[in-house]
PDB file of C-alpha atoms in Angstrom:
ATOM      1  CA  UNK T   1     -31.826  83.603  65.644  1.00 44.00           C
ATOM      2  CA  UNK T   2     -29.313  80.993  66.492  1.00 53.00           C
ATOM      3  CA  UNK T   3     -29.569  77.202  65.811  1.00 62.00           C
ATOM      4  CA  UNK T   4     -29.074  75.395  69.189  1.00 61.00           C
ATOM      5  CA  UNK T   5     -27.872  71.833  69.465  1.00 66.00           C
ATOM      6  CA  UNK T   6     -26.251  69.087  72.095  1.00 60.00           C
ATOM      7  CA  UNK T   7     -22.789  67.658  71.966  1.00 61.00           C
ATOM      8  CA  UNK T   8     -22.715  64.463  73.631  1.00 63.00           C
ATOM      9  CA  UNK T   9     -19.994  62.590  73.989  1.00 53.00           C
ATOM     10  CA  UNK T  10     -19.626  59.215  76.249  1.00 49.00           C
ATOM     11  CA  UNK T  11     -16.760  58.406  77.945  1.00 51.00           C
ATOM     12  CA  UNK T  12     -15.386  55.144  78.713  1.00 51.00           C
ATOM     13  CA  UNK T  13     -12.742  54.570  81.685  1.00 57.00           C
ATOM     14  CA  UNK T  14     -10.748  51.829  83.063  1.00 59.00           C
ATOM     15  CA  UNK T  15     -12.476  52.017  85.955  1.00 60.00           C
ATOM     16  CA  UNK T  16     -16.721  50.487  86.286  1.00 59.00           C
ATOM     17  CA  UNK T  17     -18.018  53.793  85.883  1.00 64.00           C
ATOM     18  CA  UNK T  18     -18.928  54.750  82.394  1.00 72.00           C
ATOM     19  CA  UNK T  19     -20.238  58.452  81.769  1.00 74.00           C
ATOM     20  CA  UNK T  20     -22.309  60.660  79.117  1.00 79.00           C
ATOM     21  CA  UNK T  21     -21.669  63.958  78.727  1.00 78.00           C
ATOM     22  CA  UNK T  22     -24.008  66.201  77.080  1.00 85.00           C
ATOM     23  CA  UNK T  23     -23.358  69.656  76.459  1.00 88.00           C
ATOM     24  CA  UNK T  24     -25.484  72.962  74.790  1.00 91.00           C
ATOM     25  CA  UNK T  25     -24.044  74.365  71.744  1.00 95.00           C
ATOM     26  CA  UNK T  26     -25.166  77.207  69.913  1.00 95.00           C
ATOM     27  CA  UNK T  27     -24.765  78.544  66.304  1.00 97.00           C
ATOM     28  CA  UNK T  28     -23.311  82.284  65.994  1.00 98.00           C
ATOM     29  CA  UNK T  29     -21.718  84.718  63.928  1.00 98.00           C
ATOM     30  CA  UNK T  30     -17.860  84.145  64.004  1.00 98.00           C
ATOM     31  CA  UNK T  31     -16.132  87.033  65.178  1.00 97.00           C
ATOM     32  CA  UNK T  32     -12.810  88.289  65.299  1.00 97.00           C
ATOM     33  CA  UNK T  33     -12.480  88.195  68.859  1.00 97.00           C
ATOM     34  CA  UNK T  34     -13.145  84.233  68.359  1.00 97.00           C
ATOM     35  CA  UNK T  35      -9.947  83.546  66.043  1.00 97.00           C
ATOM     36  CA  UNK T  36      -7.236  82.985  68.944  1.00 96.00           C
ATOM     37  CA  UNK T  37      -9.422  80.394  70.605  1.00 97.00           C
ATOM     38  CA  UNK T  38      -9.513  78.778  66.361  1.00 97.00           C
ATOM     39  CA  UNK T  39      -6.428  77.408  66.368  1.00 95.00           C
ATOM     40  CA  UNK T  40      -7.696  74.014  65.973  1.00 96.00           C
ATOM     41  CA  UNK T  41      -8.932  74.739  62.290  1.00 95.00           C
ATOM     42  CA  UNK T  42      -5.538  75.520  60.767  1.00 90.00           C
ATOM     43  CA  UNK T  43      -2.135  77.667  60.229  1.00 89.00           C
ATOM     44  CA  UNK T  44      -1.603  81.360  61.131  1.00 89.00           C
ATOM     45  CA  UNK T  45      -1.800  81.680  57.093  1.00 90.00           C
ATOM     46  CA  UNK T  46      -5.156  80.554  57.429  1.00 91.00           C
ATOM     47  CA  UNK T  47      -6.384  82.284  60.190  1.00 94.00           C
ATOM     48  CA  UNK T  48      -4.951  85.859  58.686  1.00 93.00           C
ATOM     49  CA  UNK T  49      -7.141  84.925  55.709  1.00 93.00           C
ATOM     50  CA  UNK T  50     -10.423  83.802  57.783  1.00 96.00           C
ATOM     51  CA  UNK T  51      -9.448  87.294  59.261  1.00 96.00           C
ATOM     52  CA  UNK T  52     -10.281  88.693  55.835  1.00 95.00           C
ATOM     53  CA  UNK T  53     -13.239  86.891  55.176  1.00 96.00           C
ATOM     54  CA  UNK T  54     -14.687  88.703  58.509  1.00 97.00           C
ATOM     55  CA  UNK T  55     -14.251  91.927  56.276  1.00 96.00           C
ATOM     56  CA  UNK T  56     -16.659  90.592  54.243  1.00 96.00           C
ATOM     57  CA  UNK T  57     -18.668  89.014  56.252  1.00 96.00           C
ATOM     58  CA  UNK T  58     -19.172  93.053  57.641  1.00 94.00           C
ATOM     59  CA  UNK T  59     -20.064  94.011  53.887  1.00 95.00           C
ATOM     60  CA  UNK T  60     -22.752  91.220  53.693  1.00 95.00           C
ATOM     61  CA  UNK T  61     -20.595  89.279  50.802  1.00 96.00           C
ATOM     62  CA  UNK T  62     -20.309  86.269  53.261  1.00 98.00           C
ATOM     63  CA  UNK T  63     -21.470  84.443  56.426  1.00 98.00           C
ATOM     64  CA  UNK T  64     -18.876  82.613  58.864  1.00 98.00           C
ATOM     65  CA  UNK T  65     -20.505  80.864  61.277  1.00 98.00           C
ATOM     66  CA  UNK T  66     -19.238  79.332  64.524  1.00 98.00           C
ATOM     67  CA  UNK T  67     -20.516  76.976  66.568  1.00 97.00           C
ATOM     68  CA  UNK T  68     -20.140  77.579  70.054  1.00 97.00           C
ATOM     69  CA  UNK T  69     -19.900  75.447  73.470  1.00 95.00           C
ATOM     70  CA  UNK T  70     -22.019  77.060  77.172  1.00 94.00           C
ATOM     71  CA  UNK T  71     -18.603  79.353  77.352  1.00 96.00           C
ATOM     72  CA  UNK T  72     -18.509  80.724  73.871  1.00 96.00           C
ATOM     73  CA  UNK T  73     -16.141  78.684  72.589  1.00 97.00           C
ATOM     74  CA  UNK T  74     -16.056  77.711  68.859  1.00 98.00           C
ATOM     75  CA  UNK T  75     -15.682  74.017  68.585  1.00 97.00           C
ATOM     76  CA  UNK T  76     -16.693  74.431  64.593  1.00 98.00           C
ATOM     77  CA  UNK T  77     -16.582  77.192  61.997  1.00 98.00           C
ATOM     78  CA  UNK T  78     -17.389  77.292  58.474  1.00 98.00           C
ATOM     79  CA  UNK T  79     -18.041  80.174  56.050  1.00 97.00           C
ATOM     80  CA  UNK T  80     -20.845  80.480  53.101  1.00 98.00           C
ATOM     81  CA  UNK T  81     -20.242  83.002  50.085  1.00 98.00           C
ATOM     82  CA  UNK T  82     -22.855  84.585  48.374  1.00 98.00           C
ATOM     83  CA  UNK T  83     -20.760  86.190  45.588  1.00 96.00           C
ATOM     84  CA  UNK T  84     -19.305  82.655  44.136  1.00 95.00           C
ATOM     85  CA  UNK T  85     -23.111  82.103  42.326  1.00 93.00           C
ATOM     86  CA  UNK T  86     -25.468  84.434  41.881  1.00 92.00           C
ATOM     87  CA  UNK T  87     -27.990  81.416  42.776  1.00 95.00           C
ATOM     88  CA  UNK T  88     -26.761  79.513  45.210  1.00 98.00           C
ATOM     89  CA  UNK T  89     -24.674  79.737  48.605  1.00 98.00           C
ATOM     90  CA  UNK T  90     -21.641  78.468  48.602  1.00 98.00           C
ATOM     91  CA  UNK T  91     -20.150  76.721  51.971  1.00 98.00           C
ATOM     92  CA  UNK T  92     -16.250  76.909  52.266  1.00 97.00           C
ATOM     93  CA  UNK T  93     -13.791  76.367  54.797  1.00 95.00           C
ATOM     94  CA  UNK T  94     -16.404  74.074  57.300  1.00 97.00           C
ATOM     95  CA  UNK T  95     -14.082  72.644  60.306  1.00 96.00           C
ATOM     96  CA  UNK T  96     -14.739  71.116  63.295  1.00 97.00           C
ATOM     97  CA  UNK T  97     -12.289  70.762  66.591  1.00 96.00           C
ATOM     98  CA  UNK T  98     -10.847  66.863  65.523  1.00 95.00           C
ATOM     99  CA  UNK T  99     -11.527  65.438  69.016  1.00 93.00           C
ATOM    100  CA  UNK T 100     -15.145  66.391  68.748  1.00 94.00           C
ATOM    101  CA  UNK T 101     -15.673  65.887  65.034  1.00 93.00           C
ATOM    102  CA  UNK T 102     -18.006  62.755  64.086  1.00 92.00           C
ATOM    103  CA  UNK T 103     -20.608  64.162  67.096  1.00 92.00           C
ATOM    104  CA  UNK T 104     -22.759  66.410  65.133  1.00 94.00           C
ATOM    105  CA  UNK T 105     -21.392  69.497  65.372  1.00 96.00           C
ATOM    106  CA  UNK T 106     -20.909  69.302  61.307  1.00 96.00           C
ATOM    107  CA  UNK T 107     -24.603  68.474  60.245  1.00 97.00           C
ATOM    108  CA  UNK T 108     -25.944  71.757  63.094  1.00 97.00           C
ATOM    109  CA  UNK T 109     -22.853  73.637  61.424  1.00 98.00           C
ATOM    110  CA  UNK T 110     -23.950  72.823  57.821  1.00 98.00           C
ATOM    111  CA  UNK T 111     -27.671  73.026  59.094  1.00 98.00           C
ATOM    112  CA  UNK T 112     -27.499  76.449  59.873  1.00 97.00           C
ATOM    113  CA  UNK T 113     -26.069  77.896  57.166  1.00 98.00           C
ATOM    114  CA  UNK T 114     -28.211  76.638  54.992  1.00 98.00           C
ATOM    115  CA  UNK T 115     -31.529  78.677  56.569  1.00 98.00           C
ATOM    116  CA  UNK T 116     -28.383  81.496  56.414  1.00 98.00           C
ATOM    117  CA  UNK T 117     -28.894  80.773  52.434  1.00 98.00           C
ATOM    118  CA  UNK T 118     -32.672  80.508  52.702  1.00 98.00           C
ATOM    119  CA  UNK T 119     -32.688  83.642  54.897  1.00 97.00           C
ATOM    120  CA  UNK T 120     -31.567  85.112  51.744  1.00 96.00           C
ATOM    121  CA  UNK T 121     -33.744  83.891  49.599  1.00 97.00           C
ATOM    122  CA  UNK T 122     -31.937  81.485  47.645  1.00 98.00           C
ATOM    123  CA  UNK T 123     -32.355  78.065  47.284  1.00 97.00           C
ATOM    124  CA  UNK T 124     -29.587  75.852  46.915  1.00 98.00           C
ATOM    125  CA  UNK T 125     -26.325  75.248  49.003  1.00 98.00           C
ATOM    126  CA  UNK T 126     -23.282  74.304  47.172  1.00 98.00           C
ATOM    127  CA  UNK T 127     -19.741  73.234  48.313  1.00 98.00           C
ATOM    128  CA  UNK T 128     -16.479  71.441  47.003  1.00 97.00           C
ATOM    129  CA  UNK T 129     -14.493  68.509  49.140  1.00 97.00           C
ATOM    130  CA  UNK T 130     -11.310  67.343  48.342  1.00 96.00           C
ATOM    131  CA  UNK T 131     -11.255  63.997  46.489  1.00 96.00           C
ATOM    132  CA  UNK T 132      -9.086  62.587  49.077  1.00 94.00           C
ATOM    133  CA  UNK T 133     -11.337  63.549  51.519  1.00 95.00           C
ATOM    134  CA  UNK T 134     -14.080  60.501  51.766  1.00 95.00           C
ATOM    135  CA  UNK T 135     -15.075  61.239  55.488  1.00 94.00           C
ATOM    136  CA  UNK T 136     -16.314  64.846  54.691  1.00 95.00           C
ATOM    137  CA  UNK T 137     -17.829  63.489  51.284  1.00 97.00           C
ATOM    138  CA  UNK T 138     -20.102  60.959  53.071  1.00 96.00           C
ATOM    139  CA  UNK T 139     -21.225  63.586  55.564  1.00 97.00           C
ATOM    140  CA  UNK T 140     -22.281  65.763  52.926  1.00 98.00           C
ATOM    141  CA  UNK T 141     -23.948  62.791  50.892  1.00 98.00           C
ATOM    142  CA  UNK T 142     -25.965  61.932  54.254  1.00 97.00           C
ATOM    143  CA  UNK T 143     -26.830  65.903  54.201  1.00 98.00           C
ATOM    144  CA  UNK T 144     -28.734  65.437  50.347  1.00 98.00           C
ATOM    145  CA  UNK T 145     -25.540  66.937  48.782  1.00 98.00           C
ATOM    146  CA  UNK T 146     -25.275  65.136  45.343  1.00 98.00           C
ATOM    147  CA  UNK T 147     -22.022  65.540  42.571  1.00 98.00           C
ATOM    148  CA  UNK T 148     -22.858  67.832  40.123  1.00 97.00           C
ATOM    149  CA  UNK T 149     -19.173  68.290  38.863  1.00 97.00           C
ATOM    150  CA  UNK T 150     -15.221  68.626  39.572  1.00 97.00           C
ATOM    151  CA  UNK T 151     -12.416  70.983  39.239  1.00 96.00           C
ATOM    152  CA  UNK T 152      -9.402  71.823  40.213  1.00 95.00           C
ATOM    153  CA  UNK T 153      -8.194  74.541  42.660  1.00 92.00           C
ATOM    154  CA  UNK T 154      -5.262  75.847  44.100  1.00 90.00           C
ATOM    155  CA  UNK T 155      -4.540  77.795  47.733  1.00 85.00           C
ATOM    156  CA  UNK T 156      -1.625  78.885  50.041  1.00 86.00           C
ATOM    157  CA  UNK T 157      -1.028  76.643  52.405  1.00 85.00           C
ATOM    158  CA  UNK T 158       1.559  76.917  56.314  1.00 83.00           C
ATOM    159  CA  UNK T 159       3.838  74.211  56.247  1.00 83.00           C
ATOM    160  CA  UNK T 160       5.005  72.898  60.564  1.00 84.00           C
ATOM    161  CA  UNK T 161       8.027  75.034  59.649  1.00 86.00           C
ATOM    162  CA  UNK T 162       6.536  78.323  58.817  1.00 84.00           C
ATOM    163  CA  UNK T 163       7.368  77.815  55.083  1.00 87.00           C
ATOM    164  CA  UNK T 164       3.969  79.193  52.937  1.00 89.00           C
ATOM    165  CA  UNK T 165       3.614  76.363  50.073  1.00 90.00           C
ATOM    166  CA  UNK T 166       1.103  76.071  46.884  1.00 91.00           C
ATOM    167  CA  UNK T 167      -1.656  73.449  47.591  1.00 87.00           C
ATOM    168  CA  UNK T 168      -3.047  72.133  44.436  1.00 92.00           C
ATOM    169  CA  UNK T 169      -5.636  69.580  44.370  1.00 92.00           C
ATOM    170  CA  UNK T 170      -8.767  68.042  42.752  1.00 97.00           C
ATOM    171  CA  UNK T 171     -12.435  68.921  44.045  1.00 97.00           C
ATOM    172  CA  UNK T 172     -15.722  66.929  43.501  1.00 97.00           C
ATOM    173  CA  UNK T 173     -18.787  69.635  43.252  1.00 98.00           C
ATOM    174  CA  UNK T 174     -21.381  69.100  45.474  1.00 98.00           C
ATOM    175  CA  UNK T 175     -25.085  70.892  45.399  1.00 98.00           C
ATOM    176  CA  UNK T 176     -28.304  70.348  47.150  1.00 98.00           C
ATOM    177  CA  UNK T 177     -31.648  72.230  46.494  1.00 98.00           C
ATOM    178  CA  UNK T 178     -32.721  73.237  49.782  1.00 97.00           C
TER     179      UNK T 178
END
Protein backbone atom coordinates (compact mmCIF):
# COMPACT_ATOMS: atom_id res chain seq x y z
CA UNK A 1 0.00 0.00 0.00
CA UNK A 2 1.40 3.36 -0.78
CA UNK A 3 1.59 6.41 1.58
CA UNK A 4 -0.16 9.35 -0.20
CA UNK A 5 0.57 12.97 0.58
CA UNK A 6 0.15 16.81 -0.88
CA UNK A 7 2.91 19.06 -2.05
CA UNK A 8 1.89 22.50 -1.77
CA UNK A 9 3.77 25.10 -2.67
CA UNK A 10 2.60 29.00 -2.88
CA UNK A 11 3.76 31.16 -5.27
CA UNK A 12 4.31 34.74 -5.07
CA UNK A 13 4.50 37.08 -8.33
CA UNK A 14 5.16 40.59 -9.13
CA UNK A 15 2.00 40.93 -10.26
CA UNK A 16 -1.53 41.15 -7.43
CA UNK A 17 -2.25 37.69 -7.95
CA UNK A 18 -0.76 35.34 -5.47
CA UNK A 19 -1.35 31.45 -6.02
CA UNK A 20 -1.27 27.94 -4.05
CA UNK A 21 -0.50 25.06 -5.65
CA UNK A 22 -1.27 21.80 -4.25
CA UNK A 23 -0.34 18.70 -5.77
CA UNK A 24 -0.91 14.55 -4.95
CA UNK A 25 2.13 12.66 -4.29
CA UNK A 26 2.44 9.15 -3.71
CA UNK A 27 5.03 6.81 -2.04
CA UNK A 28 6.39 3.81 -4.36
CA UNK A 29 8.95 1.39 -4.93
CA UNK A 30 11.90 3.07 -6.86
CA UNK A 31 12.53 1.43 -9.96
CA UNK A 32 15.05 1.34 -12.47
CA UNK A 33 13.06 2.78 -15.07
CA UNK A 34 12.83 5.93 -12.53
CA UNK A 35 16.76 6.66 -12.39
CA UNK A 36 17.04 8.99 -15.64
CA UNK A 37 14.27 11.23 -14.39
CA UNK A 38 16.86 11.13 -10.65
CA UNK A 39 19.24 13.27 -11.74
CA UNK A 40 18.47 15.76 -9.20
CA UNK A 41 19.83 13.45 -6.29
CA UNK A 42 23.44 13.23 -7.48
CA UNK A 43 26.44 12.14 -9.99
CA UNK A 44 26.32 9.34 -12.61
CA UNK A 45 28.71 7.57 -9.85
CA UNK A 46 25.88 7.69 -7.70
CA UNK A 47 23.20 6.77 -9.73
CA UNK A 48 25.29 3.49 -11.13
CA UNK A 49 25.45 2.62 -7.42
CA UNK A 50 21.59 3.38 -6.52
CA UNK A 51 21.45 1.09 -9.69
CA UNK A 52 22.97 -1.61 -7.50
CA UNK A 53 21.06 -1.12 -4.57
CA UNK A 54 17.86 -1.98 -6.91
CA UNK A 55 19.63 -5.50 -7.09
CA UNK A 56 19.02 -5.74 -3.73
CA UNK A 57 16.18 -4.23 -3.28
CA UNK A 58 14.96 -7.47 -5.83
CA UNK A 59 16.63 -9.91 -3.17
CA UNK A 60 14.64 -8.30 -0.26
CA UNK A 61 18.11 -6.96 1.44
CA UNK A 62 16.76 -3.33 0.96
CA UNK A 63 13.86 -0.94 0.25
CA UNK A 64 14.32 2.31 -2.03
CA UNK A 65 11.52 4.24 -1.99
CA UNK A 66 10.45 7.12 -4.24
CA UNK A 67 8.15 9.55 -3.86
CA UNK A 68 6.26 10.36 -6.76
CA UNK A 69 4.28 13.53 -8.28
CA UNK A 70 0.32 12.78 -10.41
CA UNK A 71 2.88 11.82 -13.49
CA UNK A 72 5.16 9.40 -11.76
CA UNK A 73 7.79 11.46 -11.25
CA UNK A 74 10.19 11.03 -8.26
CA UNK A 75 10.62 14.32 -6.58
CA UNK A 76 12.35 12.25 -3.44
CA UNK A 77 14.09 8.91 -2.98
CA UNK A 78 15.68 7.34 -0.13
CA UNK A 79 16.72 3.73 0.58
CA UNK A 80 16.40 1.59 4.04
CA UNK A 81 18.78 -1.54 4.63
CA UNK A 82 17.84 -4.32 6.54
CA UNK A 83 21.24 -6.11 6.57
CA UNK A 84 23.25 -3.05 8.39
CA UNK A 85 21.42 -4.33 12.01
CA UNK A 86 19.89 -7.25 12.55
CA UNK A 87 17.34 -5.00 14.72
CA UNK A 88 16.75 -2.09 13.23
CA UNK A 89 16.24 -0.47 9.62
CA UNK A 90 18.59 1.55 8.52
CA UNK A 91 17.61 4.73 6.17
CA UNK A 92 20.46 5.82 3.71
CA UNK A 93 20.78 7.92 0.84
CA UNK A 94 17.15 10.07 1.62
CA UNK A 95 17.06 13.09 -1.10
CA UNK A 96 14.65 15.31 -2.10
CA UNK A 97 14.48 17.51 -5.58
CA UNK A 98 16.24 21.02 -3.84
CA UNK A 99 13.50 23.32 -5.23
CA UNK A 100 10.87 21.31 -3.48
CA UNK A 101 12.79 20.29 -0.38
CA UNK A 102 11.54 22.04 3.02
CA UNK A 103 7.64 21.09 1.73
CA UNK A 104 7.22 17.76 3.24
CA UNK A 105 8.16 15.51 0.90
CA UNK A 106 11.09 14.39 3.54
CA UNK A 107 8.88 13.66 6.70
CA UNK A 108 6.07 11.35 3.96
CA UNK A 109 9.54 10.01 2.54
CA UNK A 110 10.95 9.13 6.02
CA UNK A 111 7.25 8.30 7.11
CA UNK A 112 6.93 5.59 4.89
CA UNK A 113 9.76 3.77 5.31
CA UNK A 114 9.44 3.49 8.58
CA UNK A 115 5.89 1.25 8.39
CA UNK A 116 8.46 -0.37 5.46
CA UNK A 117 10.56 -1.29 8.83
CA UNK A 118 7.45 -2.07 10.86
CA UNK A 119 6.09 -4.09 7.91
CA UNK A 120 8.95 -6.17 8.79
CA UNK A 121 8.60 -6.49 12.05
CA UNK A 122 11.21 -4.51 13.51
CA UNK A 123 11.08 -1.73 15.56
CA UNK A 124 13.44 0.93 15.30
CA UNK A 125 14.66 3.16 12.33
CA UNK A 126 18.17 4.26 12.34
CA UNK A 127 20.20 6.66 10.08
CA UNK A 128 23.54 8.75 10.00
CA UNK A 129 23.72 12.69 8.77
CA UNK A 130 26.68 14.39 8.10
CA UNK A 131 27.86 16.72 10.89
CA UNK A 132 27.91 19.53 8.54
CA UNK A 133 24.63 18.87 7.66
CA UNK A 134 22.32 20.85 10.41
CA UNK A 135 19.21 21.22 8.05
CA UNK A 136 18.78 17.37 7.62
CA UNK A 137 19.73 16.92 11.45
CA UNK A 138 16.82 19.12 12.64
CA UNK A 139 14.40 17.34 10.32
CA UNK A 140 15.26 14.16 11.73
CA UNK A 141 15.21 15.59 15.44
CA UNK A 142 11.52 16.94 14.62
CA UNK A 143 10.92 13.15 13.31
CA UNK A 144 11.86 11.63 17.25
CA UNK A 145 15.34 10.70 15.87
CA UNK A 146 17.69 11.16 18.94
CA UNK A 147 21.97 10.78 18.87
CA UNK A 148 22.88 7.64 19.97
CA UNK A 149 26.54 7.87 18.59
CA UNK A 150 29.17 9.00 15.75
CA UNK A 151 31.58 7.62 13.34
CA UNK A 152 33.32 8.10 10.61
CA UNK A 153 32.74 6.91 6.99
CA UNK A 154 34.13 7.13 3.76
CA UNK A 155 32.43 6.90 -0.05
CA UNK A 156 33.25 7.61 -3.77
CA UNK A 157 32.21 10.61 -4.71
CA UNK A 158 31.77 12.51 -8.98
CA UNK A 159 33.56 15.57 -8.95
CA UNK A 160 31.74 18.60 -11.98
CA UNK A 161 34.68 17.27 -14.01
CA UNK A 162 34.08 13.62 -14.12
CA UNK A 163 37.07 13.00 -11.76
CA UNK A 164 35.78 10.01 -9.02
CA UNK A 165 37.28 11.41 -5.54
CA UNK A 166 37.33 9.80 -1.80
CA UNK A 167 34.72 11.56 0.45
CA UNK A 168 35.61 11.20 4.01
CA UNK A 169 33.61 12.68 6.67
CA UNK A 170 32.18 12.55 10.24
CA UNK A 171 28.53 11.14 10.97
CA UNK A 172 26.29 11.74 14.09
CA UNK A 173 24.09 8.34 14.72
CA UNK A 174 20.67 8.84 14.86
CA UNK A 175 17.85 6.12 16.14
CA UNK A 176 14.25 6.27 16.97
CA UNK A 177 12.07 3.38 18.41
CA UNK A 178 9.18 3.33 16.26
Amino acid sequence: MASVGMLTAVITGHESADATVVIPVSVRDLLPRDLPACTWSGSATHLRHVERELVRAAAGEVDYLAVCTPVDLPVAIGGIDYQVSREAGTLWQLAVLPALQSRGLGTLLIRAAEQRIRNRGLRRAELAVEEDNPRARALYERLGYAVYGREPDVWDEEGPDGLIRRHETMCVLMGRDL
